[in-house]
Amino acid sequence: MSAARPGLTAPYVLEYTYRRSLGPVLGRFFAGLVDGRILGARTAAGRVLVPPAEYDPDTSEPVVELVDVGTAGAVVTWCWVAVPRPRHPLPRPFAWALVKLDGADTAILHAVDAVAPGRMTTGMRVQVRWRGERTGQMGDIVCFEPEAAR
Amino acid sequence: MTDPIKRIKAPVRFEFTIGAGQTLSRFLAGLVEGRILGRRCPGCAKVYVPPRGACPTCALPAGDEVAVSDAGTVTTFCIVNVPFEGQTMKLPYVYASVLLDGADIPLLHLVNAPAEEARMGMRVRAEWAPPAERRPTLESIRWFSPTGEPDAPFDAFKEHL
Amino acid sequence: MRDVAVVSFASRVEPRSDLDDVEMLAPTIARALAAAKLDRRDVGITVSGSCDYLGGRPFSFVTALDAVGAWPPIRESHVEMDGAWALYEAWVALQHGDIDVALVYAFGRASQGDLDVVLSAQLDPYCLAPLGLEASSLAALQARAMLDAGRCTERDMAAVAARSRGGDVEALLREPYVTMPLRAHDCAPSADGVAAVVLVAGERARACCERPAFIRGLDHRIEPHALGARDLTRARSVELAGVKAGVGTCRVDVAEIDAPFSHQEILVRDALGLDASVAINPSGGTLASWPFVVSGLLRIGEAARRVHAGQASRAVAHATSGPCLQQNLVCVLEGA
């Protein structure tokens, strides 16, 4: 606030307690998480999209079916969060990564609990860490962790 | 196998610090002092209360500051029957457009009168909060109360409906 | 196609303004109209760009109409996007032939919130928003992908920042990461801003401006919203928009690129095929100051300004929207 031209300010919180309907494709994806499974959407051309999309982005056709993909895969790209924010999945420094799970053709974005940035490399293998009690939402995957740690 | 999930919670929450801008800030600061300060458009000469950064019809930046009376005329009103969180008045209560003497657009505020007495043309005056309780908000005026004067004739406010 | 030109441009940008949207806009719009020797009654359509999430209040753009004087009633439209897309809509409206003048403006006071966090409102609400990802984290993912693919180096990124915001490359490289591989200088500081551009169709443009900047190409393309389905080492939508706008058909003197992160300028420059002979972001670009939803229109305005001044005969302006350059607009301006 400049001393020469002070302007009043006020704190304001915007909050919506939305509940969103999922539809048949995402509804089954999130049900899969409860069961410890990750489902991808297979297009007519045979590409497997994870997370599933309702329609093939190349052709606009509805996806053919949902198929299981692996719960482990390779890091496609990553970055390091040195100071986590309250909304983040982990309370300590972690990596965000795009992970191409085994059997998938697109990468899923999530946190990797790698402990230190020196432990992150593009191409490294990571594995899902499941939440104990799962209810059918993205938080059912707590994060990914280096496969060697298992 | 778990049945398809129907819904997820998807809350949205963002924190802001809203800037009132200079025009509104001066108006709100005036309320703390018990003054109602409008601004005159340099083009059409209308006095806006609360003032706006530019005249909505001329698009010219707000001009001279004009102190207006804290007394005015009810141009139109409604009776609120629906309870809500944070209400200060007992239901039913009157919410009105008050054309303050000297202003060209009405101000929206509460009127402390029984619902059945509310009427267009009723003369009212601001009831201010004690100086120590005033803040830079319209709540520095608790409400408007009937003055008991004869009603303003329709011609006096028919252009402001 | 009718010839449409940018005949004037005005703006006001500052890190944190004590003015509200209308107080910033009204004088800026007045300057743009005056520079074009036009009155607001000459305007056939008004199109604005803004984002309600910057102030957290829905329909906040309606109050801004005080700055254009919507009485008698005016023909008006709004996009919940950067003003560059408002300009696109205005250009389309002028093609119909019934009006000759369009006023385009954009405004936003990002200082009212944390822009990095607010931008998460754009994300997929099912799989991305719950993770609480900021814009800088998403940008960092793309930067890493580019570094891994050899599309640029951290030194290249620092060089972009040094040119845009000042500083010595070696000193910048010694700074710590904020979101590895991004350092503070790789991320634009958000700002409050307004911009106004006047478009005039046909020969009337020459009455408004000595050297109008004619829009010879205008196109925008979008990629899938799923980050994992995109190739983050290329800006495919920029490439395609650039081809459709005809960027490569003639030499380019100046390019204004809307890149709030340093590696993005490199990506867009390469996607448009701009070589070292092109002056990139002489204005400082978005990396120097990022008034969200105004920055793209600013790039068009700054490019036009150089054409008006005779400093460039052919200029390219770029605007972006969405995470990691998901959606892009390319505009080609010529002085003749």
XYZ file of C-alpha atoms in Angstrom:
647
model
C 0.000 0.000 0.000
C 1.649 3.273 -1.059
C 1.764 5.994 1.577
C 1.007 8.674 -1.015
C -2.247 7.110 -2.217
C -3.527 4.673 0.342
C -6.329 2.426 -0.843
C -8.427 0.356 1.481
C -8.211 -3.407 1.295
C -10.182 -6.205 2.862
C -9.619 -9.933 3.190
C -12.012 -12.117 1.264
C -12.389 -15.877 0.968
C -14.045 -17.477 -2.033
C -15.286 -20.928 -1.157
C -17.524 -23.380 -2.976
C -18.268 -26.792 -1.531
C -18.848 -28.412 -4.908
C -19.711 -32.083 -5.359
C -19.152 -33.157 -8.927
C -20.859 -36.016 -10.748
C -18.375 -38.301 -12.487
C -20.215 -40.114 -15.241
C -19.575 -43.711 -16.281
C -15.906 -43.422 -17.309
C -14.433 -41.487 -14.387
C -16.904 -43.210 -12.068
C -15.284 -46.558 -12.913
C -11.759 -45.084 -12.721
C -12.340 -43.887 -9.163
C -14.067 -47.170 -8.236
C -10.929 -48.875 -9.495
C -8.823 -46.840 -7.082
C -10.901 -48.180 -4.174
C -10.029 -51.692 -5.355
C -6.329 -50.876 -5.702
C -6.522 -50.840 -9.499
C -5.645 -48.147 -12.013
C -7.838 -48.160 -15.093
C -7.061 -46.549 -18.419
C -9.317 -45.862 -21.380
C -8.543 -47.769 -24.560
C -9.271 -45.969 -27.823
C -10.234 -47.623 -31.109
C -6.639 -47.184 -32.247
C -5.477 -49.124 -29.212
C -3.968 -46.221 -27.214
C -4.501 -46.440 -23.477
C -5.176 -43.068 -21.803
C -4.463 -42.646 -18.081
C -6.271 -41.020 -16.370
C -9.068 -42.128 -18.681
C -10.653 -39.631 -21.031
C -14.255 -40.055 -22.066
C -13.449 -39.405 -25.738
C -10.392 -40.067 -27.896
C -8.657 -36.676 -28.269
C -7.499 -37.639 -31.782
C -10.842 -38.769 -33.245
C -13.534 -37.489 -30.812
C -14.957 -41.027 -30.678
C -16.052 -42.452 -27.310
C -13.397 -44.694 -25.793
C -13.909 -48.411 -26.371
C -13.377 -49.841 -22.878
C -11.488 -49.437 -19.611
C -8.475 -51.698 -19.051
C -6.093 -52.254 -16.155
C -2.645 -50.672 -16.347
C 0.264 -51.320 -14.023
C 0.592 -49.597 -10.653
C 4.229 -48.868 -11.435
C 5.895 -47.034 -14.285
C 8.555 -44.595 -15.438
C 8.996 -40.886 -14.709
C 8.571 -38.873 -17.934
C 9.426 -35.504 -16.388
C 9.575 -34.075 -12.870
C 10.182 -30.953 -10.791
C 11.064 -30.385 -7.138
C 8.865 -28.675 -4.548
C 11.226 -27.460 -1.842
C 8.530 -25.796 0.297
C 5.242 -27.736 0.248
C 1.978 -25.870 0.580
C -0.948 -27.005 2.756
C -2.904 -28.299 -0.255
C -0.084 -30.541 -1.449
C -0.241 -34.345 -1.058
C 2.868 -34.452 1.153
C 3.980 -32.240 4.074
C 7.713 -32.532 3.247
C 9.705 -31.591 0.106
C 8.718 -33.796 -2.811
C 8.719 -34.077 -6.586
C 5.834 -33.635 -8.972
C 6.130 -36.087 -11.830
C 4.377 -37.232 -14.949
C 4.457 -41.023 -14.719
C 3.807 -43.370 -17.618
C 2.431 -46.481 -15.950
C 3.172 -49.894 -17.480
C 0.675 -50.430 -20.301
C -0.382 -46.798 -20.552
C 0.286 -44.469 -23.478
C -0.210 -41.227 -21.555
C 1.263 -40.129 -18.241
C -0.501 -39.456 -14.962
C 0.562 -36.498 -12.790
C 1.195 -36.990 -9.098
C 3.698 -36.465 -6.287
C 6.776 -38.637 -5.778
C 8.071 -39.058 -2.226
C 11.717 -39.129 -3.266
C 13.149 -37.485 -0.105
C 15.759 -35.457 -2.020
C 15.964 -33.975 -5.531
C 19.199 -35.859 -6.133
C 17.172 -39.079 -6.097
C 14.945 -38.001 -8.972
C 15.882 -38.844 -12.534
C 13.842 -38.858 -15.698
C 13.140 -42.486 -16.583
C 13.357 -43.842 -13.021
C 10.763 -46.436 -11.960
C 8.164 -45.447 -9.385
C 5.338 -47.344 -7.657
C 1.940 -46.233 -6.309
C 1.616 -45.794 -2.534
C -2.020 -46.510 -1.711
C -3.978 -44.880 1.094
C -5.139 -47.453 3.689
C -8.805 -46.419 3.637
C -9.884 -45.627 0.079
C -13.137 -43.883 -0.809
C -12.949 -43.236 -4.553
C -11.100 -39.983 -5.114
C -7.650 -38.873 -6.250
C -6.297 -38.932 -2.709
C -6.647 -42.736 -2.699
C -3.206 -42.573 -4.268
C -1.161 -40.898 -1.528
C 1.773 -40.448 -3.890
C 4.317 -42.429 -5.853
C 7.589 -43.667 -4.398
C 10.807 -44.980 -5.957
C 10.308 -48.641 -6.866
C 13.601 -49.582 -5.247
C 12.216 -48.523 -1.849
C 9.620 -51.350 -1.863
C -15.530 -54.975 -7.586
C -16.632 -51.580 -6.292
C -19.588 -49.958 -8.035
C -18.817 -46.861 -10.133
C -18.394 -43.806 -7.895
C -21.158 -41.300 -8.510
C -19.705 -38.081 -7.094
C -16.539 -36.629 -5.622
C -16.114 -33.698 -3.337
C -14.384 -30.968 -5.331
C -14.125 -27.972 -2.993
C -12.753 -24.662 -4.224
C -11.143 -22.232 -1.808
C -9.085 -19.129 -2.552
C -8.034 -16.272 -0.292
C -7.894 -12.726 -1.574
C -7.060 -9.246 -0.410
C -9.472 -7.066 -2.332
C -8.428 -3.517 -3.189
C -11.264 -0.992 -2.998
C -9.629 1.518 -5.318
C -9.218 5.221 -4.591
C -12.752 6.432 -5.239
C -14.464 3.940 -2.998
C -11.714 4.212 -0.369
C -12.342 7.949 0.029
C -16.079 7.370 0.318
C -15.614 4.686 2.967
C -13.117 6.839 4.882
C -15.721 9.611 4.859
C -18.252 7.328 6.533
C -15.912 6.930 9.523
C -16.120 10.719 9.924
C -19.912 10.707 9.607
C -19.794 12.201 6.110
C -21.395 10.938 2.915
C -19.166 11.973 0.018
C -20.359 11.624 -3.553
C -18.520 12.477 -6.774
C -19.827 14.629 -9.617
C -19.387 13.611 -13.251
C -17.575 16.393 -15.130
C -19.708 15.631 -18.167
C -23.324 15.186 -17.113
C -22.940 16.750 -13.616
C -24.675 13.817 -11.913
C -23.610 13.173 -8.321
C -22.977 9.491 -7.654
C -23.372 8.042 -4.169
C -21.626 5.669 -3.590
C -19.185 7.161 -6.073
C -17.829 5.153 -8.996
C -14.445 5.331 -10.730
C -16.123 6.588 -13.897
C -19.597 7.822 -14.836
C -21.470 4.816 -16.273
C -23.080 6.927 -19.000
C -20.205 9.255 -19.904
C -17.194 7.024 -19.131
C -15.432 10.083 -17.651
C -13.342 9.634 -14.488
C -15.134 10.772 -11.314
C -14.882 14.527 -10.785
C -15.337 16.826 -7.787
C -16.164 15.461 -4.392
C -19.600 16.540 -3.149
C -20.814 16.131 0.428
C -24.452 15.075 0.382
C -27.022 15.132 3.141
C -27.601 12.077 5.273
C -31.328 12.614 4.786
C -33.237 11.489 1.739
C -36.272 9.940 0.112
C -37.206 6.287 -0.284
C -37.637 5.751 -4.022
C -38.410 2.042 -3.923
C -38.113 -0.733 -1.373
C -38.718 -4.403 -0.651
C -39.789 -6.338 2.404
C -37.452 -9.171 3.347
C -39.075 -12.246 4.851
C -36.297 -14.760 4.350
C -33.877 -15.334 7.227
C -30.162 -15.504 6.409
C -26.864 -15.843 8.214
C -25.657 -12.488 9.506
C -28.959 -10.648 9.407
C -29.126 -7.731 11.794
C -32.810 -6.832 11.617
C -35.797 -8.787 12.880
C -38.014 -10.190 10.110
C -39.814 -8.826 8.212
C -37.642 -5.820 7.509
C -37.402 -3.077 4.910
C -34.543 -2.749 2.430
C -34.738 0.406 0.360
C -33.250 2.626 -2.317
C -32.672 5.957 -0.596
C -32.117 9.044 -2.738
C -30.085 11.299 -0.466
C -30.639 15.052 -0.825
C -27.942 16.206 -3.262
C -27.341 12.821 -4.878
C -28.524 11.682 -8.302
C -28.542 7.940 -7.741
C -30.055 6.134 -4.750
C -28.106 4.326 -2.058
C -29.219 0.884 -0.944
C -29.670 0.439 2.800
C -31.915 -0.778 5.607
C -34.894 1.272 6.807
C -35.893 0.966 10.436
C -39.651 1.163 10.024
C -42.468 -1.378 10.335
C -42.977 -3.151 7.017
C -46.528 -1.874 6.611
C -45.349 1.755 6.901
C -42.719 1.509 4.144
C -43.699 3.549 1.121
C -42.235 5.343 -1.864
C -41.621 8.986 -1.023
C -41.047 8.383 2.696
C -38.500 10.792 4.152
C -35.682 9.170 6.126
C -32.420 10.116 7.840
C -29.336 8.051 8.582
C -28.868 6.705 12.060
C -25.105 6.594 12.532
C -23.182 4.205 14.705
C -21.337 5.949 17.585
C -18.071 7.480 16.301
C -15.923 4.959 18.151
C -17.756 2.104 16.415
C -17.573 3.455 12.881
C -15.486 1.600 10.346
C -14.883 2.230 6.618
C -18.048 0.338 5.640
C -21.696 1.237 5.050
C -22.400 -0.379 8.407
C -21.244 2.926 9.952
C -24.783 3.892 9.106
C -26.863 1.435 11.116
C -29.987 2.108 9.085
C -32.219 4.943 7.902
C -35.144 6.017 10.092
C -38.316 7.893 9.119
C -38.010 11.609 9.922
C -41.745 12.240 10.215
C -41.644 14.909 7.505
C -44.381 14.906 4.841
C -43.624 12.458 2.025
C -41.729 13.772 -0.956
C -43.975 14.251 -4.007
C -43.630 11.647 -6.751
C -42.239 14.279 -9.155
C -39.287 14.770 -6.830
C -37.963 11.272 -7.432
C -39.765 9.864 -10.493
C -36.592 10.256 -12.631
C -34.664 8.104 -10.154
C -36.656 4.887 -10.319
C -11.570 -10.741 -45.811
C -11.721 -7.114 -44.720
C -8.448 -5.457 -43.838
C -8.368 -4.707 -40.119
C -5.632 -2.696 -38.437
C -4.524 -1.913 -34.922
C -4.581 1.906 -34.974
C -3.827 2.645 -31.326
C -2.778 1.017 -28.069
C -2.620 2.210 -24.456
C -1.835 0.394 -21.243
C -1.073 0.771 -17.566
C 0.777 -1.935 -15.649
C 2.134 -1.884 -12.099
C 3.040 -4.545 -9.535
C 0.222 -3.563 -7.191
C -2.265 -0.824 -7.909
C -4.272 1.199 -5.402
C -6.783 1.863 -8.163
C -9.712 -0.360 -9.009
C -10.430 -1.816 -12.454
C -12.492 1.163 -13.639
C -9.994 3.744 -12.343
C -7.216 2.018 -14.275
C -9.358 1.427 -17.364
C -11.241 4.675 -17.987
C -8.170 6.873 -18.593
C -6.440 4.110 -20.573
C -9.405 3.623 -22.883
C -9.718 7.397 -23.256
C -6.045 7.576 -24.308
C -6.448 4.777 -26.855
C -9.516 6.405 -28.409
C -7.922 9.859 -28.437
C -4.778 8.505 -30.095
C -6.997 7.062 -32.828
C -8.822 10.417 -33.147
C -12.049 8.614 -32.301
C -14.863 9.176 -29.860
C -16.528 6.350 -27.931
C -19.624 6.876 -30.092
C -17.588 5.802 -33.140
C -17.104 2.350 -31.602
C -19.235 -0.351 -33.233
C -18.410 -3.145 -30.806
C -16.602 -3.404 -27.488
C -14.977 -6.698 -26.476
C -13.127 -7.248 -23.209
C -11.057 -9.965 -21.593
C -10.789 -10.552 -17.865
C -10.862 -13.305 -15.256
C -13.310 -13.323 -12.342
C -10.945 -15.510 -10.332
C -8.421 -12.676 -9.939
C -10.734 -10.908 -7.530
C -12.788 -13.940 -6.577
C -16.029 -12.329 -7.650
C -18.266 -13.704 -10.430
C -19.360 -11.269 -13.159
C -16.815 -8.741 -11.959
C -16.293 -7.669 -15.562
C -19.747 -6.053 -15.608
C -18.603 -3.215 -13.306
C -15.833 -2.418 -15.775
C -18.449 -1.255 -18.279
C -18.442 2.077 -16.396
C -15.155 2.670 -18.214
C -16.782 2.527 -21.673
C -20.046 4.329 -20.961
C -22.667 1.764 -21.900
C -25.377 4.392 -22.505
C -27.073 4.536 -24.955
C -26.810 0.732 -24.924
C -23.744 -0.598 -26.722
C -22.894 -3.776 -28.598
C -20.573 -5.554 -26.231
C -19.008 -8.928 -25.580
C -16.639 -10.448 -23.082
C -14.319 -13.422 -22.908
C -13.172 -14.985 -19.669
C -9.687 -15.083 -21.179
C -6.753 -12.916 -22.145
C -7.706 -9.810 -24.104
C -5.918 -11.274 -27.144
C -8.914 -13.550 -27.591
C -11.216 -10.560 -27.126
C -9.297 -9.033 -30.028
C -9.911 -12.183 -32.078
C -13.650 -11.906 -31.462
C -13.578 -8.202 -32.330
C -11.710 -8.966 -35.551
C -14.362 -11.570 -36.489
C -17.135 -9.052 -35.738
C -15.483 -6.515 -38.053
C -15.438 -9.084 -40.854
C -19.232 -8.953 -41.050
C -18.990 -5.518 -42.658
C -21.655 -3.618 -40.706
C -19.248 -1.805 -38.372
C -15.783 -0.340 -38.837
C -14.436 0.271 -35.335
C -13.861 -2.095 -32.419
C -12.589 -1.283 -28.949
C -10.745 -4.152 -27.274
C -9.630 -4.014 -23.671
C -8.338 -6.290 -20.946
C -7.946 -5.797 -17.224
C -6.932 -7.731 -14.163
C -5.516 -7.123 -10.706
C -3.622 -10.303 -9.957
C -2.119 -8.696 -6.828
C -5.405 -9.343 -5.004
C -4.590 -13.038 -4.710
C -1.769 -15.509 -5.189
C -1.832 -15.966 -8.960
C 0.249 -19.137 -8.791
C -2.497 -20.724 -6.657
C -5.497 -19.091 -8.353
C -4.455 -20.601 -11.689
C -5.145 -24.058 -10.247
C -8.803 -23.192 -10.827
C -8.117 -23.911 -14.521
C -7.140 -27.494 -13.875
C -9.035 -30.757 -14.352
C -11.233 -30.842 -11.238
C -11.162 -34.620 -10.849
C -7.528 -35.652 -11.145
C -5.394 -32.491 -10.996
C -7.069 -29.814 -8.880
C -7.215 -32.084 -5.778
C -3.403 -32.247 -5.823
C -3.156 -28.462 -5.316
C -0.749 -27.852 -8.207
C 0.467 -24.325 -8.819
C 1.191 -22.838 -12.213
C 4.921 -22.661 -11.461
C 5.054 -26.408 -10.722
C 3.366 -27.182 -14.022
C 5.757 -24.868 -15.838
C 8.691 -26.548 -14.082
C 7.571 -29.935 -15.407
C 7.733 -28.563 -18.949
C 11.117 -26.930 -18.296
C 12.566 -30.268 -17.126
C 11.169 -31.998 -20.206
C 12.826 -29.401 -22.430
C 16.148 -29.666 -20.617
C 16.079 -33.483 -20.854
C 15.310 -33.310 -24.561
C 18.163 -30.869 -25.177
C 15.766 -28.171 -26.355
C 17.448 -25.605 -24.112
C 19.821 -25.266 -21.173
C 19.470 -23.491 -17.820
C 21.942 -20.971 -19.199
C 19.657 -20.313 -22.191
C 16.802 -19.714 -19.750
C 18.927 -17.329 -17.682
C 19.868 -15.475 -20.874
C 16.175 -14.937 -21.649
C 15.650 -13.636 -18.119
C 18.677 -11.334 -18.300
C 17.440 -9.783 -21.522
C 13.899 -9.441 -20.216
C 14.464 -8.374 -16.623
C 18.099 -7.359 -16.474
C 20.888 -9.037 -14.549
C 24.037 -10.976 -15.314
C 23.641 -14.545 -16.553
C 26.375 -15.989 -14.299
C 24.914 -14.291 -11.230
C 21.432 -15.516 -12.113
C 22.669 -19.096 -12.440
C 24.106 -18.934 -8.915
C 20.642 -18.248 -7.482
C 18.826 -21.151 -5.777
C 15.956 -22.986 -7.418
C 12.420 -22.077 -6.392
C 10.830 -25.083 -8.111
C 13.684 -27.026 -9.652
C 14.616 -26.495 -12.473
C 13.082 -23.019 -12.276
C 14.768 -20.191 -10.433
C 13.079 -16.948 -9.389
C 14.237 -15.164 -12.541
C 12.620 -17.857 -14.703
C 9.167 -17.008 -13.335
C 7.397 -13.756 -14.183
C 6.238 -11.532 -11.303
C 2.453 -11.121 -11.438
C 1.076 -7.605 -11.806
C -2.027 -5.452 -12.056
C -2.744 -4.118 -15.503
C -5.094 -2.812 -18.153
C -4.676 -2.502 -21.908
C -6.820 -1.051 -24.680
C -6.468 -1.570 -28.422
C -8.533 0.083 -31.144
C -9.180 -1.872 -34.345
C -10.396 -0.131 -37.510
C -11.438 -1.855 -40.727
C -10.687 -0.784 -44.236
C -9.193 2.461 -45.468
C -10.699 4.299 -42.498
C -7.725 2.940 -40.547
C -5.468 5.427 -42.367
C -7.531 8.345 -41.067
C -6.927 7.150 -37.510
C -3.236 6.433 -37.668
C -0.321 7.473 -39.863
C 1.027 3.947 -40.128
C -1.668 1.416 -39.169
C -0.535 -2.089 -38.155
C -2.641 -4.292 -40.424
C -3.520 -7.748 -39.152
C -2.315 -10.034 -41.962
C -2.645 -13.261 -40.004
C -4.621 -14.252 -36.922
C -5.112 -17.774 -35.640
C -5.410 -19.669 -32.378
C -5.172 -23.396 -31.549
C -5.570 -25.506 -28.440
C -4.088 -28.812 -27.283
C -5.696 -31.473 -25.036
C -6.050 -30.453 -21.416
C -4.493 -33.698 -20.148
C -0.830 -32.805 -19.610
C 0.248 -36.424 -19.895
C -1.270 -36.633 -23.368
C 0.813 -33.737 -24.724
C 4.388 -33.499 -25.937
C 5.687 -30.847 -23.559
C 8.938 -30.435 -25.499
C 7.114 -28.895 -28.431
C 4.429 -26.240 -28.712
C 2.332 -27.948 -31.392
C -0.490 -25.436 -31.154
C 1.984 -22.565 -31.611
C 3.476 -24.286 -34.654
C 0.058 -24.751 -36.243
C -1.221 -21.261 -35.374
C 2.001 -19.837 -36.756
C 1.544 -21.658 -40.044
C -2.104 -20.621 -40.325
C -1.205 -17.008 -39.520
C 1.512 -17.067 -42.165
C 4.444 -16.236 -39.886
C 7.046 -17.950 -42.018
C 5.996 -16.527 -45.391
C 8.043 -13.350 -44.968
C 10.840 -12.006 -42.791
C 9.866 -10.946 -39.264
C 11.420 -7.865 -37.675
C 9.997 -8.049 -34.165
C 8.217 -10.716 -32.127
C 6.425 -10.160 -28.831
C 6.026 -13.512 -27.080
C 3.645 -14.073 -24.137
C 5.834 -16.329 -22.001
C 5.566 -15.974 -18.221
C 8.337 -18.558 -17.834
C 11.727 -18.233 -19.494
C 11.847 -21.660 -21.151
C 8.481 -20.945 -22.767
C 9.927 -18.039 -24.738
C 12.490 -20.416 -26.218
C 9.818 -22.986 -27.022
C 7.530 -20.460 -28.715
C 10.364 -18.782 -30.605
C 11.441 -22.155 -32.002
C 7.854 -23.192 -32.757
C 7.408 -20.023 -34.817
C 10.721 -20.565 -36.580
C 12.137 -17.208 -35.478
C 15.872 -16.960 -35.872
C 18.472 -14.698 -34.268
C 17.688 -11.870 -36.690
C 14.318 -11.278 -34.994
C 14.171 -8.859 -32.053
C 12.320 -10.809 -29.357
C 10.317 -8.968 -26.678
C 11.874 -5.503 -26.969
C 9.180 -4.475 -24.465
C 10.604 -6.881 -21.906
C 7.846 -9.372 -22.592
C 5.605 -11.142 -20.112
C 8.599 -12.448 -18.180
C 9.320 -8.877 -17.041
C 5.799 -8.306 -15.771
C 2.756 -10.592 -15.887
C -0.618 -8.871 -15.642
C -2.643 -12.034 -16.095
C -5.240 -11.919 -18.913
C -3.742 -8.631 -20.109
C -0.284 -9.843 -21.098
C -1.334 -11.361 -24.432
C -3.146 -8.213 -25.543
C -0.086 -6.247 -24.391
C 2.092 -8.315 -26.724
C -0.170 -7.428 -29.655
C -0.189 -3.773 -28.592
C 3.587 -3.624 -28.151
C 4.151 -5.267 -31.525
C 1.721 -2.815 -33.150
C 3.453 0.112 -31.436
C 6.700 -0.731 -33.174
C 4.952 -0.901 -36.511
C 3.260 2.472 -35.816
C 6.645 3.978 -34.974
C 8.227 2.655 -38.149
C 10.623 0.456 -36.150
C 9.240 -2.710 -37.716
C 7.486 -3.393 -40.986
C 6.419 -6.898 -39.986
C 5.782 -8.024 -36.417
C 4.494 -11.175 -34.773
C 2.609 -11.226 -31.471
C 1.806 -14.330 -29.445
C -0.621 -14.908 -26.570
C -1.017 -17.996 -24.424
C -3.669 -19.495 -22.147
C -3.811 -22.582 -19.965
C -1.040 -24.583 -18.304
C 2.232 -25.230 -20.178
C 1.259 -23.313 -23.332
C -1.907 -25.348 -23.867
C -3.670 -22.747 -26.011
C -1.981 -20.179 -28.204
C -2.857 -17.265 -30.447
C -0.559 -15.860 -33.104
C -1.025 -12.499 -34.804
C 0.969 -11.131 -37.733
C 1.034 -7.353 -38.176
C 2.330 -5.446 -41.159
C 2.907 -1.773 -41.686
C 1.659 -1.674 -45.267
